[in-house]
Short mmCIF file of C-alpha atoms in Angstrom, two decimals:
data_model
loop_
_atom_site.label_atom_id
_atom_site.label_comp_id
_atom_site.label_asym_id
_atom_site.label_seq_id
_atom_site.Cartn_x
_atom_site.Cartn_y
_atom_site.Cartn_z
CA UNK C 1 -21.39 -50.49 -20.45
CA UNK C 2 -20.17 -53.18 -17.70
CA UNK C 3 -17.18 -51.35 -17.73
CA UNK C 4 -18.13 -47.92 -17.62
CA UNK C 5 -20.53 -48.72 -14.53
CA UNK C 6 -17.46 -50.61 -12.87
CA UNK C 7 -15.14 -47.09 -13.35
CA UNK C 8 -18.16 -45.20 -11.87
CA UNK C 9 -18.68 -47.27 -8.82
CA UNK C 10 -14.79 -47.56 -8.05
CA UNK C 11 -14.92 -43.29 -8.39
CA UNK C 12 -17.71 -43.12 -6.14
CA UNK C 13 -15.71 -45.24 -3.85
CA UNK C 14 -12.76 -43.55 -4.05
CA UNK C 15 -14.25 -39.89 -3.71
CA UNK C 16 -16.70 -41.45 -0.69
CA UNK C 17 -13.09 -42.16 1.13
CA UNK C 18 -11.51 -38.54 0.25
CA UNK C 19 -8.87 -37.20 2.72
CA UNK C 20 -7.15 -33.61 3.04
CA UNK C 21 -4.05 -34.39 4.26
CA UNK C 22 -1.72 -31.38 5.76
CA UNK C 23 -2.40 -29.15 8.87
CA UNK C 24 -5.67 -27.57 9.07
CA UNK C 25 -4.85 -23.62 9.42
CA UNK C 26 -6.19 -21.52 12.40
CA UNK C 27 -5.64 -17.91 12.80
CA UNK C 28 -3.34 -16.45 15.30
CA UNK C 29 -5.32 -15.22 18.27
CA UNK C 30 -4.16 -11.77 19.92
CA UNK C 31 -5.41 -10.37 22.72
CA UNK C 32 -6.43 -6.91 22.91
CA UNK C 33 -4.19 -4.27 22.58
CA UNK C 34 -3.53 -1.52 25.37
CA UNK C 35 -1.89 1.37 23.96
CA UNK C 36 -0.14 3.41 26.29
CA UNK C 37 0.60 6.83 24.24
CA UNK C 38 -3.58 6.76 24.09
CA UNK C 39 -3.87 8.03 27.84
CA UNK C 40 -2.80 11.43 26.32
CA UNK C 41 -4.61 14.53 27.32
CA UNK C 42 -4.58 15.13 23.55
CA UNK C 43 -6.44 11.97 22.83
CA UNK C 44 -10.54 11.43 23.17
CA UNK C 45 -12.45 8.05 22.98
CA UNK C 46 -14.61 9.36 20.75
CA UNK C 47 -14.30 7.56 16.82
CA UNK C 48 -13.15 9.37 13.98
CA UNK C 49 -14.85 9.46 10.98
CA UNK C 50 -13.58 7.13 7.93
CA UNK C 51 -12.20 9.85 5.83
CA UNK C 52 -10.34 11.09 8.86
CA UNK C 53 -9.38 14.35 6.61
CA UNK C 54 -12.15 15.66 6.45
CA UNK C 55 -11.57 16.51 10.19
CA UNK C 56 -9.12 19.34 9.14
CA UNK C 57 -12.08 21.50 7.29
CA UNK C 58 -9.60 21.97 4.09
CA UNK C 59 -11.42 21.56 0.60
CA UNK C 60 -8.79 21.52 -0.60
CA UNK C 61 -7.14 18.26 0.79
CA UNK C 62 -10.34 16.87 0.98
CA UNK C 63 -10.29 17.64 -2.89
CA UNK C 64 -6.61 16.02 -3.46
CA UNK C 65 -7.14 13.05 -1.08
CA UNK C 66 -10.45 11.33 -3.20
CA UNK C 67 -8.79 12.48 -6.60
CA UNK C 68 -5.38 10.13 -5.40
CA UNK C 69 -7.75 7.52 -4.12
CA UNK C 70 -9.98 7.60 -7.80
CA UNK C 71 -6.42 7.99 -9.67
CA UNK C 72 -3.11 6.92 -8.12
CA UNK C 73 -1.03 4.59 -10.14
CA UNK C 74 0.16 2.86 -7.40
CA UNK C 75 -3.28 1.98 -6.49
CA UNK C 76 -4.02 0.65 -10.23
CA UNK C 77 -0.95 -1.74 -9.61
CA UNK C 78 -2.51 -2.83 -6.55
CA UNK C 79 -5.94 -3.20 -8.42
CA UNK C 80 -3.93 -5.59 -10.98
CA UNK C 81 -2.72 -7.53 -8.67
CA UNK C 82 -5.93 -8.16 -6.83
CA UNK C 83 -7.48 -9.06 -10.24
CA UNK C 84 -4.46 -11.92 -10.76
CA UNK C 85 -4.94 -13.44 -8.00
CA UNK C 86 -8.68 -13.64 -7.87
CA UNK C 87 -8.09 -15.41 -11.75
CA UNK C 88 -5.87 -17.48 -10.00
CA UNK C 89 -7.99 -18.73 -7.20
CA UNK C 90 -11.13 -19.37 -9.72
CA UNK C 91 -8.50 -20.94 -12.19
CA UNK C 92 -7.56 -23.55 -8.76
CA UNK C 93 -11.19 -24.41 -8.39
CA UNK C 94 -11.70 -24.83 -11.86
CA UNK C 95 -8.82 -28.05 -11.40
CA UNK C 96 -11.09 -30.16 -8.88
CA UNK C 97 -13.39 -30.42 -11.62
CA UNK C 98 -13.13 -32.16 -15.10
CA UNK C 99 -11.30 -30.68 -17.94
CA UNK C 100 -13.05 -31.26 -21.25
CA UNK C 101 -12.25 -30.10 -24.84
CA UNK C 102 -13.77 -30.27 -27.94
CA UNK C 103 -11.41 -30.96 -30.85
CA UNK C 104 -10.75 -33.03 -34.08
CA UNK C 105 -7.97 -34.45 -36.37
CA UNK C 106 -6.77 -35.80 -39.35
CA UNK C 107 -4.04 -38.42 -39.78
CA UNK C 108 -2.54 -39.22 -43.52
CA UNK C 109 0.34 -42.00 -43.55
CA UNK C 110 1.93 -44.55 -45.38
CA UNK C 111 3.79 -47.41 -43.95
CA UNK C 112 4.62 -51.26 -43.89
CA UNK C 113 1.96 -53.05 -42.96
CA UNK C 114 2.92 -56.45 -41.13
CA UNK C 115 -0.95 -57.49 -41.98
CA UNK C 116 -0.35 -57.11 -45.26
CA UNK C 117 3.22 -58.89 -45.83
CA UNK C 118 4.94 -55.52 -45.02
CA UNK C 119 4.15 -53.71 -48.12
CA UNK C 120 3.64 -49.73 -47.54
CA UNK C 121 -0.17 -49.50 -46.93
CA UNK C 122 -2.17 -45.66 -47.24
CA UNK C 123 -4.41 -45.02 -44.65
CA UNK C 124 -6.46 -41.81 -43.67
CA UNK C 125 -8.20 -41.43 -40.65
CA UNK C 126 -10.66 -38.53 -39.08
CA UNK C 127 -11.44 -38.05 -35.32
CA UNK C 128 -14.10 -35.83 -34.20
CA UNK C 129 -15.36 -35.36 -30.42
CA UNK C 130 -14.52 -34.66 -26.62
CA UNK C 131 -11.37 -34.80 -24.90
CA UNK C 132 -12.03 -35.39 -20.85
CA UNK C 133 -9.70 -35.19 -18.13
CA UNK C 134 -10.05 -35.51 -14.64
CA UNK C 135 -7.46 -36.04 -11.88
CA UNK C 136 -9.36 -37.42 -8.53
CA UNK C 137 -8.42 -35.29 -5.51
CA UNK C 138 -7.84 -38.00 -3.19
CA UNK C 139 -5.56 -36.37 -1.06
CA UNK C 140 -6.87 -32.73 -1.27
CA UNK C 141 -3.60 -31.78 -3.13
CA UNK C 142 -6.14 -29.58 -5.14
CA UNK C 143 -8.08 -28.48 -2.25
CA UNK C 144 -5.32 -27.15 -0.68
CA UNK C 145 -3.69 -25.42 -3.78
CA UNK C 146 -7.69 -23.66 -3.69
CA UNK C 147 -7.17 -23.18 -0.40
CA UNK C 148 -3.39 -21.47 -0.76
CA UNK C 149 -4.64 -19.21 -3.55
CA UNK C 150 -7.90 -17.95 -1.91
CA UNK C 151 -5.94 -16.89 1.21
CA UNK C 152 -3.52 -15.24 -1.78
CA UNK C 153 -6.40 -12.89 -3.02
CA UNK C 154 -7.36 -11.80 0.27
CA UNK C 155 -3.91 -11.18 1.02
CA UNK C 156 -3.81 -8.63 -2.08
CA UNK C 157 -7.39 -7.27 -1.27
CA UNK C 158 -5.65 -6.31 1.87
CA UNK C 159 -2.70 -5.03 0.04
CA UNK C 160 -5.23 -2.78 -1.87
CA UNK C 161 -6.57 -1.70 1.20
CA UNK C 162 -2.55 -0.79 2.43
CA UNK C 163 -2.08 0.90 -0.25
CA UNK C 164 -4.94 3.70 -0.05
CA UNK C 165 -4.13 4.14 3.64
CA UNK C 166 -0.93 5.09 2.39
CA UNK C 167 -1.87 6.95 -0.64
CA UNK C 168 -4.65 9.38 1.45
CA UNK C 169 -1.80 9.75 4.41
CA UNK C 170 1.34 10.45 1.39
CA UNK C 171 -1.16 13.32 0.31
CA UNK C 172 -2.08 14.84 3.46
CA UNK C 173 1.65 14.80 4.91
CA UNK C 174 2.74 16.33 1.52
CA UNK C 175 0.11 18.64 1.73
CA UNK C 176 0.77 19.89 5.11
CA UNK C 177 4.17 20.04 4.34
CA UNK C 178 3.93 22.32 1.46
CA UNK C 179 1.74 24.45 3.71
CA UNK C 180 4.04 25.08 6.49
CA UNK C 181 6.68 25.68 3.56
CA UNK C 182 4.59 28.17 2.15
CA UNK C 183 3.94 29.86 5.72
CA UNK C 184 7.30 29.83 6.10
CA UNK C 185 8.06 32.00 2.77
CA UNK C 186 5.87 34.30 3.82
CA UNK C 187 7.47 34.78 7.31
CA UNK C 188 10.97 35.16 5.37
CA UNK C 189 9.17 37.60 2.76
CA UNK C 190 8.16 39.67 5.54
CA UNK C 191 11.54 39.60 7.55
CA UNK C 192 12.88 40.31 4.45
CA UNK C 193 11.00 43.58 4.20
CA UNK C 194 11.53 44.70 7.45
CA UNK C 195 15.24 44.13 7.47
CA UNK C 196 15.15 46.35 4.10
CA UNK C 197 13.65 48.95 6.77
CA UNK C 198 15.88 48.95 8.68
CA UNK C 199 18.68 48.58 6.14
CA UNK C 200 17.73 52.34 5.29
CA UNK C 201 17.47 53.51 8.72
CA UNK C 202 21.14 52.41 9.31
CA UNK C 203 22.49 53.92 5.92
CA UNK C 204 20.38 57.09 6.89
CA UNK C 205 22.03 57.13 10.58
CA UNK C 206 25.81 56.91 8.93
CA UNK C 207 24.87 59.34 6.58
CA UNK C 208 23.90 61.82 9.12
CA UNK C 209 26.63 60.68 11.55
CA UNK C 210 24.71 59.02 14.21
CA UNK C 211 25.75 55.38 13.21
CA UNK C 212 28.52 53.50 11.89
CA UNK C 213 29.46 51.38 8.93
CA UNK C 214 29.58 48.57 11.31
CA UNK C 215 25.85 49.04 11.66
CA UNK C 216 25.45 49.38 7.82
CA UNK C 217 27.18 46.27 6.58
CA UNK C 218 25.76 43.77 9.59
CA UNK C 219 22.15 44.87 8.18
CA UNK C 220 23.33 43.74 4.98
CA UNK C 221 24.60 40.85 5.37
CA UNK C 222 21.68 39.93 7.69
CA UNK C 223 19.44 41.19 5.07
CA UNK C 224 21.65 39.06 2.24
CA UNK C 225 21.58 35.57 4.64
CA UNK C 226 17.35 35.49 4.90
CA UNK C 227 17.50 36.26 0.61
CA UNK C 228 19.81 33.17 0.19
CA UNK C 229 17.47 31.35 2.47
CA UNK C 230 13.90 31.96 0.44
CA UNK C 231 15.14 30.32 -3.07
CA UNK C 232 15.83 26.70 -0.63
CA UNK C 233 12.06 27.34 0.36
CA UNK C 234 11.14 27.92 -3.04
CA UNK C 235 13.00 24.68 -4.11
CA UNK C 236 10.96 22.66 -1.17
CA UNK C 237 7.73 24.23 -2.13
CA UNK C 238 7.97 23.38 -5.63
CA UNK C 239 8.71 19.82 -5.15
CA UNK C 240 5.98 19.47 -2.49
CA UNK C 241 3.25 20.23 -5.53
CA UNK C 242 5.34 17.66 -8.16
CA UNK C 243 4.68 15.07 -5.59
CA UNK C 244 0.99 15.56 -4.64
CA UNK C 245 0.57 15.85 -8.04
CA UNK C 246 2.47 12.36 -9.44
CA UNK C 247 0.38 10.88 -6.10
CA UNK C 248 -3.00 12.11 -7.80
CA UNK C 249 -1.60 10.51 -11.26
CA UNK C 250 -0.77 13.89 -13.03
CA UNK C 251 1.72 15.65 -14.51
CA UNK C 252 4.35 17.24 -12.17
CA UNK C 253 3.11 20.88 -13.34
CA UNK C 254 -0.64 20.05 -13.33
CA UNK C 255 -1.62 21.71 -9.40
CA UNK C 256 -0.10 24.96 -9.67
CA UNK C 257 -3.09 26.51 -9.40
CA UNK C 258 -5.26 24.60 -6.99
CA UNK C 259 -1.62 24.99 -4.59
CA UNK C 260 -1.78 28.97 -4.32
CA UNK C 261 -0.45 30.08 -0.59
CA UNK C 262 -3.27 29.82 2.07
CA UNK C 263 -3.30 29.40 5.92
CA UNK C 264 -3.66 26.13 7.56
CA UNK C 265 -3.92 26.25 11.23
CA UNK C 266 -2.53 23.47 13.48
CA UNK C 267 -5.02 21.13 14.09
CA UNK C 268 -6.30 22.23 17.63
CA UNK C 269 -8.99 19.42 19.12
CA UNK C 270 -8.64 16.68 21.16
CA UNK C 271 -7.75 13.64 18.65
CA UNK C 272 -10.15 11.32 18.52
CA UNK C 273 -8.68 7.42 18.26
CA UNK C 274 -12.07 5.26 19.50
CA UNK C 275 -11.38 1.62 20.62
CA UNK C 276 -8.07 1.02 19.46
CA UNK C 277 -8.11 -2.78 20.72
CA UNK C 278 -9.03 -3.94 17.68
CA UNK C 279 -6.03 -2.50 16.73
CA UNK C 280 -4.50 -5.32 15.07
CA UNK C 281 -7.59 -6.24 12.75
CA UNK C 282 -7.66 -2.57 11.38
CA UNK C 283 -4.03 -2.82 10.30
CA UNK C 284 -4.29 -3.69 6.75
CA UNK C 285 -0.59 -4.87 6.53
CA UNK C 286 -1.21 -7.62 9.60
CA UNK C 287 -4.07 -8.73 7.91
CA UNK C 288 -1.62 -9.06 5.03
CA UNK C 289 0.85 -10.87 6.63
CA UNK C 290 -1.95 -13.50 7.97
CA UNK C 291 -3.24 -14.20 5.15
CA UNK C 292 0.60 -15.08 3.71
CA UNK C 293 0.44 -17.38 6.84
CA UNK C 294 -2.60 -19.25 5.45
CA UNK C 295 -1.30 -19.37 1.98
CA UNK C 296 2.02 -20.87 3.58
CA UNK C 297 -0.43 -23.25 5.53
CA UNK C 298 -1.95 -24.52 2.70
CA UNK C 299 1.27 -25.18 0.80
CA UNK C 300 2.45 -27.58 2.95
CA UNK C 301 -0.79 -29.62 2.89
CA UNK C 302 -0.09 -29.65 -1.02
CA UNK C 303 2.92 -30.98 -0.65
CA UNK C 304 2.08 -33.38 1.96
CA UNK C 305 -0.43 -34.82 -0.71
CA UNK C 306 2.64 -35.91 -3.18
CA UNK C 307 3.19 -38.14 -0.77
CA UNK C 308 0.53 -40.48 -1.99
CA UNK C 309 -1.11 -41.93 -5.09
CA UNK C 310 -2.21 -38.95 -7.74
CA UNK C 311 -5.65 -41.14 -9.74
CA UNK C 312 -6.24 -39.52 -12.86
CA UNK C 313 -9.35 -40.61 -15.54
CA UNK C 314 -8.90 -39.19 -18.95
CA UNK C 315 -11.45 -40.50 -21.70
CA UNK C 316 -12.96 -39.60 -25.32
CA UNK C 317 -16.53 -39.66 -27.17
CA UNK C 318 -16.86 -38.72 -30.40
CA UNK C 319 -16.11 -40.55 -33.82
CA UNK C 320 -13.84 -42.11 -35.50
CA UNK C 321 -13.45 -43.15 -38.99
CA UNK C 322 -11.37 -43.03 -42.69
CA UNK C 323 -13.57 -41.11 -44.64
CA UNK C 324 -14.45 -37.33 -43.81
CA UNK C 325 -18.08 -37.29 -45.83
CA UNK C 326 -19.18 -39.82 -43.82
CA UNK C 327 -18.03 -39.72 -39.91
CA UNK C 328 -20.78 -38.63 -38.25
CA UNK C 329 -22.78 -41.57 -38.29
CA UNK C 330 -23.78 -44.15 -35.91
CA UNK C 331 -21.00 -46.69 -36.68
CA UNK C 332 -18.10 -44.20 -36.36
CA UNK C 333 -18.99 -43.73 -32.67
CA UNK C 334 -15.97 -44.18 -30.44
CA UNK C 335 -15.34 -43.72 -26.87
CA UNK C 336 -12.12 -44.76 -24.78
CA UNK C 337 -11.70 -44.64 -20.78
CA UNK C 338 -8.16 -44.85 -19.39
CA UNK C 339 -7.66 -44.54 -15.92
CA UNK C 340 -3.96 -43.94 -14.65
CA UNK C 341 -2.05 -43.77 -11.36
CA UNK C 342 0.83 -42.19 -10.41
CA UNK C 343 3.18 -42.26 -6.83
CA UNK C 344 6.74 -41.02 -6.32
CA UNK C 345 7.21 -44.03 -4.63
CA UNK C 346 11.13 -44.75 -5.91
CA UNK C 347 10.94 -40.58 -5.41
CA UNK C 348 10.29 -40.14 -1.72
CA UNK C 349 13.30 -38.32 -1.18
CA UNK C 350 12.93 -35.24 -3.26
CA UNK C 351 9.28 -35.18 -1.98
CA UNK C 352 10.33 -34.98 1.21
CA UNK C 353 12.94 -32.46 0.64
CA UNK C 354 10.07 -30.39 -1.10
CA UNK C 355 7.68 -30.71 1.88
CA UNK C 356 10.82 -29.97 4.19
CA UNK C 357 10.87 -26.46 2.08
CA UNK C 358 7.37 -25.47 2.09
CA UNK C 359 7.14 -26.37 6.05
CA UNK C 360 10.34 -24.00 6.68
CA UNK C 361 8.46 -21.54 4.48
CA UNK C 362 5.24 -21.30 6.78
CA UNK C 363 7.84 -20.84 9.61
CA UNK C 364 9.32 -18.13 7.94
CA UNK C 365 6.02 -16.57 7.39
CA UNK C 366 4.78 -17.11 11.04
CA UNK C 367 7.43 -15.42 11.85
CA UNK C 368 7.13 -12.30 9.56
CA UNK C 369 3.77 -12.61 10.91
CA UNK C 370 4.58 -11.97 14.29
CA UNK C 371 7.11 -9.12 13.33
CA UNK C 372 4.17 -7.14 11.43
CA UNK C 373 2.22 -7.41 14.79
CA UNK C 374 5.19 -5.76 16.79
CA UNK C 375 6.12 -3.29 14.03
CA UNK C 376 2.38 -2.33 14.33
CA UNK C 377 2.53 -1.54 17.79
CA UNK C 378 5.66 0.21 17.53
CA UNK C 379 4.51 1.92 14.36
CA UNK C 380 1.32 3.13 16.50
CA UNK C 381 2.55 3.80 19.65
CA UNK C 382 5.38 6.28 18.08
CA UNK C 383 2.71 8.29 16.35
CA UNK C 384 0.83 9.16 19.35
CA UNK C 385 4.11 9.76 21.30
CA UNK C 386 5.16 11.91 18.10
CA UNK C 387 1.90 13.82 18.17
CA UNK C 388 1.08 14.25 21.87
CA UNK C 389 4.95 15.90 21.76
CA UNK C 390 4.68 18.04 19.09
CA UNK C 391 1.28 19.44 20.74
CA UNK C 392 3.39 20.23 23.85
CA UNK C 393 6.13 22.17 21.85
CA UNK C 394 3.64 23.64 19.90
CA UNK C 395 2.43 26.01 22.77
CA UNK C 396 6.08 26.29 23.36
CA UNK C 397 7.16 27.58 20.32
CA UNK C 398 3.97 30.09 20.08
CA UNK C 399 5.19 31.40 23.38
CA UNK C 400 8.84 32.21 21.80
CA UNK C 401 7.12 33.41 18.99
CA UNK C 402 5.12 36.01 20.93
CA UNK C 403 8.24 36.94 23.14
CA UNK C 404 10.26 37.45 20.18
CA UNK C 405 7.72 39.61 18.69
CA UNK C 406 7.43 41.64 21.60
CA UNK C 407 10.95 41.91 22.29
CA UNK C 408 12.01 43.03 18.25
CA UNK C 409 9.01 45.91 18.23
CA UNK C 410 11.03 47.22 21.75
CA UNK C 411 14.14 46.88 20.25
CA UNK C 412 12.79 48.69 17.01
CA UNK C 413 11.92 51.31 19.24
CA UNK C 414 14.84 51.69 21.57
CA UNK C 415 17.32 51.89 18.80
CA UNK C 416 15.57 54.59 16.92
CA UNK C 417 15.32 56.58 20.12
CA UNK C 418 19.16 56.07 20.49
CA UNK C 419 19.18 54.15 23.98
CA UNK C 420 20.02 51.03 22.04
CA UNK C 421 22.95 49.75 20.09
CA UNK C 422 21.99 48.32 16.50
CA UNK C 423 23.12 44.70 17.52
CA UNK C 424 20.77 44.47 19.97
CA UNK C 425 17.74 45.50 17.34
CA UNK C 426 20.01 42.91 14.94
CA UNK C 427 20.09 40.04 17.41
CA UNK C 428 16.32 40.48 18.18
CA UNK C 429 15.34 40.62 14.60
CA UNK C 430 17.00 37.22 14.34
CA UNK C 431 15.34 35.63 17.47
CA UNK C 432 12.15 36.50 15.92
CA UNK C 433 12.84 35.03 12.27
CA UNK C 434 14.08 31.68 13.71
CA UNK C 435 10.87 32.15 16.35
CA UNK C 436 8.25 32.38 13.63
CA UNK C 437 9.49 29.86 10.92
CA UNK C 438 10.10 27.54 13.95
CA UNK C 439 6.29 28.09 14.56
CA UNK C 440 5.30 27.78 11.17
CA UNK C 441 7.63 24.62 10.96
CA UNK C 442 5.78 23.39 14.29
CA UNK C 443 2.21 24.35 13.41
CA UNK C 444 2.62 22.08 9.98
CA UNK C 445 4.53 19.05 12.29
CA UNK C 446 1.20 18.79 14.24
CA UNK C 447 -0.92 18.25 10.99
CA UNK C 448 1.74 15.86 9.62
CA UNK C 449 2.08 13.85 13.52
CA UNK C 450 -2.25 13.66 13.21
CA UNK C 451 -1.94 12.14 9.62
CA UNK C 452 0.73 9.64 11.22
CA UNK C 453 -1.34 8.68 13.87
CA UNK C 454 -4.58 7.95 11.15
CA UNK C 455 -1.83 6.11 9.20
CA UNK C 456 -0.38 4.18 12.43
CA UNK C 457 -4.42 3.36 12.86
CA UNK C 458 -4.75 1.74 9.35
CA UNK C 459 -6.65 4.41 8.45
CA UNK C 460 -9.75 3.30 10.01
CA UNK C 461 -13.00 2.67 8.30
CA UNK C 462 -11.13 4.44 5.38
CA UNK C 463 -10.23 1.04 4.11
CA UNK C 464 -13.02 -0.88 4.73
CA UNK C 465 -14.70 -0.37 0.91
CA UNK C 466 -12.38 0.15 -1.26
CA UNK C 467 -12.42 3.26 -3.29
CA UNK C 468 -11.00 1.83 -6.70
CA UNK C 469 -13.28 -0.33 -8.52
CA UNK C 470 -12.28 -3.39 -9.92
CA UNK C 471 -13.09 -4.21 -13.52
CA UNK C 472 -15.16 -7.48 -13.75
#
């Protein structure tokens, strides 16, 4: 009992003058950040809601996005990981505390016995009761390692967060995408049967000797060029849907129907982007790469703390005895207490080189810190550059569009009437093909440039609660 007091009193002690050695971790302050492709006429102040899709008025992405978001496999992986670490981090609290196990054994021997003149002796002995272990954090070697893993788990909770920004923004580009493909199939498709128009105009005109084969064969081959050109659309168009549908966890095949042809317009409102100051907070993958910071922080105060003494108390209650029908009984009680210590003291100099690694690690990780900031400026600052442009050469494009139009109907008429030559009618036919898939090309780069401005903005509120649930 003397003893047992004594071990208490010299823990007490010893836990009383505790120490976390290491650097104590502070977060990198940044100041607030001034965007200059903002200023935009094409921009407003006003905040965008967090499913920022739902600002196109499309059921149908709407549909897609929360499906991918419920059931995208990369977002399971993510899920998994977040689930790890957070075992991890309650597993690294669990250490500050006392490990204690319940067991028993049995031990049958016989062997020379210097008691007993060194004849073989048999002996048989049972052990029933609790094994305790407990190593003293002294240092905060085990505080640290708590610390290192909790910054871990929010490090994948903001992976998790990464990864459905990316998810909703993979769907929504791919979705656009297959739109403007589609739109521009049916621009081709309709080329296509005005060209066979005017394929029999020019066959009628030879017949009746008012053209020329010349006239004949250039319609053909113009006809024959946009033909070979709808199958590569096709091709696009089809691998559009596989990959909306592998984002939404199905089967390549599995959207055909929900993907039928249907008009999208270019999105046509000011964008709103709110305060984007706080840009740097709502950009899951910073967030990522300071919490790696923290982890890296911690690391080195655990291996700082091999530095010094590691106390450890490890102990058993329970019985003890050499006959089974009998142990549990008040003279087979047993209990033992052994405290041990343990210092790398003749060791210093692969401690050191082991601190020496973990402290160039957490340099290495400041500075992939500092990278993720600038790539997220650069990142965001593209995007609105990206969209404000493709806004401008939007009403560019619709203006060629229109011309062309205008300009193939007066050809059309000026070549029936005679007063025009059919490569004139041929050249403004093709003005006005490349004219309206370049606007149909255009109209679907505007939705895709919004999506990579939402994307560039970390999506928003969009990642704020996260849309998978994790399993307890």
């Amino acid at each position: 009992m003397v003893i047992k007091t004594l071990v208490v009193a010299l823990a007490s002690v010893l836990l009383a003058g505790c120490v976390t050695v290491g650097p104590n971790y502070k977060a990198p302050v940044e100041a607030p950040v001034t965007l200059q492709g903002s200023a935009a006429p094409v921009y407003s102040t006003e905040s965008p809601v967090a499913t920022w899709w739902a600002q196109f008025d499309d059921p149908v992405l709407e549909e897609l996005v929360h499906r991918a978001l419920a059931d995208n496999l990369d977002l399971r992986v993510s899920v998994s990981r977040v689930q790890q670490a957070r075992a991890v981090f309650v597993e690294s609290r669990l250490d500050q505390a006392p490990h204690v196990t319940a067991g028993g054994s049995y031990d049958r021997r016989k062997q020379p016995d210097a008691l007993a003149g060194g004849d073989r002796v048999f002996s048989e002995t049972y052990q029933l009761g609790f094994d305790a272990g407990w190593e003293l954090d002294l240092f905060g070697r085990q505080r640290r390692a708590a610390e290192a893993a909790r910054a871990d788990l929010d490090a994948e909770w903001a992976n998790l967060a990464d990864a459905q920004v990316l998810v909703a923004a993979e769907v929504a580009r791919n979705y656009f995408e297959l739109r403007g493909t589609q739109k521009r199939i049916a621009v081709a498709e309709q080329t296509l049967g005005n060209l066979r128009d005017t394929q029999k105009l020019t066959e009628t005109r030879w017949d009746l000797g008012a053209g020329s084969e010349l006239d004949v064969q250039s319609s053909r081959a113009r006809l024959k060029a946009i033909e070979a050109d709808i199958p590569l659309l096709e091709v696009a168009q089809t691998q559009s849907r596989h990959r909306l549908a592998v984002l939404l966890g199905l089967r390549p095949d599995a959207l055909d129907g929900l993907l039928a042809p249907r008009d999208v317009p270019a999105f046509a409102k000011a964008l709103p982007l709110g305060d984007t100051r706080e840009l740097l907070r709502q950009r899951a993958d910073v967030r990522v790469a300071e919490r790696r910071l923290a982890a890296a922080t911690a690391r080195v105060g655990v291996a700082t703390a091999d530095l010094f003494p590691r106390l450890s108390l490890s102990g058993f209650v329970g019985f003890l005895g050499g006959d089974a029908s009998g142990l549990v009984n008040g003279n087979n009680k047993a209990w033992s207490l052994t405290p041990s210590l343990s210092w790398a003291a003749f060791d210093f100099g692969t401690v050191r080189a082991r601190l020496k690694a973990s402290k160039a690690e957490a340099d290495g990780v400041a500075a992939q810190y500092e990278q993720a900031v600038l790539l997220a400026l650069e990142d965001t600052e593209n995007a609105l550059t990206r969209y404000a442009k493709q806004q401008a050469r939007l009403a560019i494009v619709a203006e060629q569009a229109q011309a062309a139009r205008r300009a193939e109907t007066l050809a059309q008429i000026r070549y029936r009437e005679g007063s025009e030559d059919f490569l004139t009618l041929l050249d403004a036919q093709r003005t006005q093909l490349s004219a309206d898939d370049a606007l149909a090309a255009a109209e679907a780069e505007v939705n895709v440039s919004v999506v990579g401005v939402y994307k560039a903005l970390g999506g928003w509120g969009q990642a704020a609660q996260p849309t998978v649930a994790l399993a307890n």
